[in-house]
Every structure is written in structure tokens, then in C-alpha cells.
Amino acid sequence: MKPGHILGKEYSGELVDAGTRSRWRLADQVIAPFTLACGECPCCLAGESTTWVDQVIPGFTTQGAFAEYVSVPRDHNLTPSPVRLSPDLVAGLGCRASTAWHVLTGRTASKPGEWLAVHGPGLLVVLGQATSAASGL
Ligand SMILES: [Zn+2]
């Protein structure tokens, strides 16, 4: 990264502009994932957008979200934000919480009633523990 690069890969916010073909509207509250998918390559079509070789990761491959405004390409890279949660908490849903959920439901294929050990000191582990408890693991 070069000096002046803006970090930040977890974010949520309110739409202040949208293209004329977008399904989103001004003032919609949204979340974006930490990797922005093209939606057209074999990886994205298979539901494995995080394996796309040219994936866009705000804060790493492009300017990040520690900015006043962030441009998110393509409608499918946005998800409606739960209105009951604060924007600060919602921002973690696009990376930390979704990663914990993916590990529990995809990588481990854990099912309710099974035992699961989640070890480590980070917030991702805490979210993994909370997610597994909420899932009945
Ligand atoms: Zn793709």
C-alpha cells in the first residue's frame, strides 16, 4: 500500500446515490461484504465469490471504507441492513459475523445438537461462539 491509502473493509451506511438501473433507493440502509463480487465469473456463479481471482477488497485492493463515502459496484454487493441494529454493529456483519456463520454452516457443516469447539482470542472467535450457541450447537 502506498501512503494515503484508505483502509477499512467492514462498513454499513445509507445510500446517498444510486445508478438509474439500481434496485436500491436513496436513504436505503445497507451492508456490503468485505469482498465485492463480479457476479458473472464461474466462482461467483457457483456461490464462491471469495475465490474469484480478481476480487475487489475495499481497504486492500481499492480505497477502503474509512472514508466519508464508499462506492460499491453492482447491486448484488449490497444487502439491506437490519433496522434494529446500530450502524457500528451492523458494519461487522459483512465480514466477521458472515465469516463465522460460513465456517459454522459451510466449512464444518455443523448441525444442531452436535458438539463444536471454537478456540481463540479474537472477535471472530467470539462471534463464532455466539453464532454456534444461537444455532443450537
Ligand atoms: Zn466473480
GROMACS .gro file of C-alpha atoms and ligand atoms in nm:
model
  138
    1MET     CA    1   0.000   0.000   0.000
    2LYS     CA    2   0.111   0.349  -0.074
    3PRO     CA    3   0.094   0.650   0.161
    4GLY     CA    4  -0.255   0.795   0.155
    5HIS     CA    5  -0.423   0.458   0.102
    6ILE     CA    6  -0.755   0.442   0.287
    7LEU     CA    7  -0.813   0.129   0.496
    8GLY     CA    8  -1.144  -0.021   0.603
    9LYS     CA    9  -1.321  -0.334   0.479
   10GLU     CA   10  -1.619  -0.352   0.715
   11TYR     CA   11  -1.887  -0.094   0.666
   12SER     CA   12  -2.253  -0.015   0.651
   13GLY     CA   13  -2.435   0.301   0.568
   14GLU     CA   14  -2.704   0.497   0.396
   15LEU     CA   15  -2.721   0.529   0.019
   16VAL     CA   16  -2.665   0.883  -0.100
   17ASP     CA   17  -2.660   0.799  -0.470
   18ALA     CA   18  -2.758   0.506  -0.691
   19GLY     CA   19  -2.745   0.444  -1.063
   20THR     CA   20  -3.065   0.469  -1.264
   21ARG     CA   21  -3.069   0.090  -1.318
   22SER     CA   22  -3.011   0.013  -0.950
   23ARG     CA   23  -3.281  -0.152  -0.742
   24TRP     CA   24  -3.160   0.047  -0.442
   25ARG     CA   25  -3.304   0.384  -0.348
   26LEU     CA   26  -3.167   0.689  -0.174
   27ALA     CA   27  -3.161   0.659   0.206
   28ASP     CA   28  -3.169   0.277   0.198
   29GLN     CA   29  -2.968   0.137   0.490
   30VAL     CA   30  -2.726  -0.125   0.354
   31ILE     CA   31  -2.434  -0.354   0.434
   32ALA     CA   32  -2.160  -0.459   0.191
   33PRO     CA   33  -1.948  -0.773   0.215
   34PHE     CA   34  -1.572  -0.749   0.262
   35THR     CA   35  -1.520  -0.890  -0.089
   36LEU     CA   36  -1.712  -0.738  -0.376
   37ALA     CA   37  -1.821  -0.998  -0.629
   38CYS     CA   38  -1.845  -0.957  -1.006
   39GLY     CA   39  -2.143  -1.192  -1.016
   40GLU     CA   40  -2.050  -1.321  -1.362
   41CYS     CA   41  -1.741  -1.542  -1.333
   42PRO     CA   42  -1.759  -1.918  -1.263
   43CYS     CA   43  -1.661  -1.860  -0.898
   44CYS     CA   44  -1.940  -1.609  -0.838
   45LEU     CA   45  -2.197  -1.817  -1.028
   46ALA     CA   46  -2.104  -2.116  -0.810
   47GLY     CA   47  -2.159  -1.909  -0.494
   48GLU     CA   48  -1.787  -1.897  -0.421
   49SER     CA   49  -1.722  -1.529  -0.488
   50THR     CA   50  -1.445  -1.516  -0.227
   51THR     CA   51  -1.235  -1.740  -0.451
   52TRP     CA   52  -1.263  -1.507  -0.752
   53VAL     CA   53  -0.901  -1.431  -0.851
   54ASP     CA   54  -0.976  -1.066  -0.931
   55GLN     CA   55  -1.193  -0.999  -0.629
   56VAL     CA   56  -1.218  -0.645  -0.501
   57ILE     CA   57  -1.150  -0.597  -0.130
   58PRO     CA   58  -1.208  -0.241  -0.013
   59GLY     CA   59  -0.921  -0.123   0.203
   60PHE     CA   60  -0.682  -0.366   0.034
   61THR     CA   61  -0.719  -0.377  -0.344
   62THR     CA   62  -0.906  -0.045  -0.360
   63GLN     CA   63  -0.954   0.253  -0.132
   64GLY     CA   64  -1.138   0.147   0.182
   65ALA     CA   65  -1.431   0.246   0.395
   66PHE     CA   66  -1.256   0.476   0.642
   67ALA     CA   67  -1.375   0.750   0.412
   68GLU     CA   68  -1.680   0.970   0.408
   69TYR     CA   69  -1.822   0.792   0.102
   70VAL     CA   70  -1.766   0.446  -0.046
   71SER     CA   71  -1.858   0.337  -0.396
   72VAL     CA   72  -1.996  -0.019  -0.416
   73PRO     CA   73  -2.028  -0.161  -0.768
   74ARG     CA   74  -2.322  -0.382  -0.869
   75ASP     CA   75  -2.648  -0.418  -0.680
   76HIS     CA   76  -2.577  -0.772  -0.560
   77ASN     CA   77  -2.294  -0.647  -0.339
   78LEU     CA   78  -2.539  -0.476  -0.107
   79THR     CA   79  -2.776  -0.625   0.149
   80PRO     CA   80  -3.049  -0.445   0.341
   81SER     CA   81  -2.938  -0.353   0.690
   82PRO     CA   82  -3.143  -0.475   0.985
   83VAL     CA   83  -3.303  -0.158   1.116
   84ARG     CA   84  -3.295  -0.275   1.477
   85LEU     CA   85  -2.914  -0.268   1.497
   86SER     CA   86  -2.679   0.029   1.520
   87PRO     CA   87  -2.465   0.109   1.211
   88ASP     CA   88  -2.148   0.035   1.411
   89LEU     CA   89  -2.269  -0.314   1.498
   90VAL     CA   90  -2.409  -0.377   1.151
   91ALA     CA   91  -2.073  -0.297   0.991
   92GLY     CA   92  -1.928  -0.621   1.131
   93LEU     CA   93  -2.195  -0.833   0.964
   94GLY     CA   94  -2.028  -0.803   0.623
   95CYS     CA   95  -1.708  -0.975   0.738
   96ARG     CA   96  -1.672  -1.101   1.094
   97ALA     CA   97  -2.023  -1.233   1.150
   98SER     CA   98  -2.065  -1.369   0.798
   99THR     CA   99  -1.727  -1.544   0.820
  100ALA     CA  100  -1.823  -1.708   1.150
  101TRP     CA  101  -2.159  -1.812   1.002
  102HIS     CA  102  -1.992  -1.950   0.687
  103VAL     CA  103  -1.746  -2.154   0.891
  104LEU     CA  104  -2.020  -2.298   1.108
  105THR     CA  105  -2.275  -2.371   0.839
  106GLY     CA  106  -2.048  -2.434   0.541
  107ARG     CA  107  -1.698  -2.540   0.630
  108THR     CA  108  -1.784  -2.751   0.934
  109ALA     CA  109  -2.136  -2.841   0.817
  110SER     CA  110  -2.231  -2.843   1.184
  111LYS     CA  111  -2.585  -2.935   1.277
  112PRO     CA  112  -2.790  -2.852   1.588
  113GLY     CA  113  -2.716  -3.095   1.867
  114GLU     CA  114  -2.357  -3.158   1.762
  115TRP     CA  115  -2.060  -3.053   1.973
  116LEU     CA  116  -1.832  -2.780   1.843
  117ALA     CA  117  -1.513  -2.633   1.995
  118VAL     CA  118  -1.429  -2.275   1.896
  119HIS     CA  119  -1.090  -2.160   2.029
  120GLY     CA  120  -0.901  -1.832   2.010
  121PRO     CA  121  -0.881  -1.477   2.144
  122GLY     CA  122  -1.028  -1.267   1.862
  123LEU     CA  123  -1.366  -1.118   1.791
  124LEU     CA  124  -1.420  -1.366   1.509
  125VAL     CA  125  -1.397  -1.647   1.764
  126VAL     CA  126  -1.641  -1.468   1.995
  127LEU     CA  127  -1.884  -1.432   1.706
  128GLY     CA  128  -1.829  -1.797   1.617
  129GLN     CA  129  -1.916  -1.896   1.972
  130ALA     CA  130  -2.224  -1.671   1.976
  131THR     CA  131  -2.338  -1.794   1.636
  132SER     CA  132  -2.292  -2.157   1.730
  133ALA     CA  133  -2.484  -2.107   2.056
  134ALA     CA  134  -2.766  -1.931   1.870
  135SER     CA  135  -2.772  -2.218   1.620
  136GLY     CA  136  -2.814  -2.478   1.891
  137LEU     CA  137  -2.461  -2.619   1.868
  138ZN      ZN  138  -1.683  -1.323  -0.999
   0.00000   0.00000   0.00000
